[in-house]
GROMACS .gro file of C-alpha atoms in nm:
model
   73
    1ILE     CA    1  -3.974  12.957   1.775
    2GLU     CA    2  -4.327  12.965   1.646
    3VAL     CA    3  -4.331  12.974   1.269
    4ASP     CA    4  -4.665  12.997   1.094
    5ALA     CA    5  -4.523  13.115   0.763
    6MET     CA    6  -4.296  12.813   0.706
    7PRO     CA    7  -4.435  12.479   0.596
    8ASP     CA    8  -4.398  12.169   0.810
    9LEU     CA    9  -4.055  12.149   0.969
   10GLU     CA   10  -3.872  12.394   0.744
   11ALA     CA   11  -3.766  12.611   1.039
   12ALA     CA   12  -3.614  12.305   1.208
   13ARG     CA   13  -3.430  12.212   0.886
   14GLN     CA   14  -3.286  12.561   0.855
   15LEU     CA   15  -3.184  12.573   1.221
   16ARG     CA   16  -3.018  12.232   1.186
   17ARG     CA   17  -2.816  12.353   0.884
   18LEU     CA   18  -2.705  12.666   1.069
   19SER     CA   19  -2.624  12.493   1.397
   20PRO     CA   20  -2.592  12.114   1.377
   21HIS     CA   21  -2.557  12.073   1.756
   22LEU     CA   22  -2.848  12.297   1.853
   23PRO     CA   23  -3.091  12.097   2.070
   24LEU     CA   24  -3.431  12.116   1.902
   25VAL     CA   25  -3.768  12.077   2.070
   26VAL     CA   26  -4.061  12.049   1.830
   27ILE     CA   27  -4.410  12.123   1.959
   28SER     CA   28  -4.705  12.051   1.733
   29LEU     CA   29  -5.079  11.996   1.746
   30SER     CA   30  -5.036  11.673   1.554
   31ALA     CA   31  -4.816  11.367   1.582
   32ASP     CA   32  -4.773  11.381   1.202
   33PHE     CA   33  -4.428  11.539   1.223
   34ALA     CA   34  -4.279  11.321   1.499
   35ILE     CA   35  -4.081  11.088   1.271
   36GLU     CA   36  -3.943  11.366   1.054
   37SER     CA   37  -3.853  11.563   1.369
   38HIS     CA   38  -3.658  11.263   1.492
   39ARG     CA   39  -3.478  11.239   1.156
   40LEU     CA   40  -3.380  11.603   1.191
   41GLY     CA   41  -3.231  11.524   1.530
   42ALA     CA   42  -3.491  11.693   1.746
   43ARG     CA   43  -3.418  11.619   2.110
   44HIS     CA   44  -3.787  11.619   2.196
   45TYR     CA   45  -4.123  11.614   2.025
   46LEU     CA   46  -4.414  11.738   2.232
   47GLN     CA   47  -4.772  11.728   2.120
   48ARG     CA   48  -4.987  12.026   2.216
   49PRO     CA   49  -5.125  12.094   2.452
   50ALA     CA   50  -4.801  12.007   2.628
   51GLY     CA   51  -4.805  12.067   2.999
   52LYS     CA   52  -4.561  12.288   3.180
   53ALA     CA   53  -4.389  11.987   3.335
   54ALA     CA   54  -4.325  11.825   2.994
   55LEU     CA   55  -4.185  12.149   2.850
   56LYS     CA   56  -3.971  12.208   3.157
   57GLU     CA   57  -3.828  11.855   3.134
   58ALA     CA   58  -3.755  11.897   2.761
   59LEU     CA   59  -3.573  12.225   2.821
   60LYS     CA   60  -3.380  12.075   3.113
   61ARG     CA   61  -3.258  11.791   2.890
   62CYS     CA   62  -3.160  12.040   2.619
   63GLU     CA   63  -2.955  12.235   2.873
   64THR     CA   64  -2.783  11.911   2.977
   65ASP     CA   65  -2.711  11.833   2.611
   66ARG     CA   66  -2.570  12.181   2.559
   67THR     CA   67  -2.346  12.150   2.864
   68ASN     CA   68  -2.214  11.815   2.740
   69ILE     CA   69  -2.146  11.955   2.391
   70ASN     CA   70  -1.954  12.250   2.539
   71ARG     CA   71  -1.739  12.008   2.741
   72GLU     CA   72  -1.649  11.821   2.422
   73ASP     CA   73  -1.533  12.138   2.243
   0.00000   0.00000   0.00000
């Protein structure tokens, strides 16, 4: 989700409240939000420009996380 209207990591905070197990990937131009992203439980933090391989790997890990969560339920 690209959110220009929300400050900082507000979209991630709202998504986390709505779905605590949702795997989050944060992509930003700056490393400034990396620590806060980690605190919010983001699975990955990629700094732009992130290459296709890095994004593909992040999404693959999220899918693995999702599969493991579904097995636990």
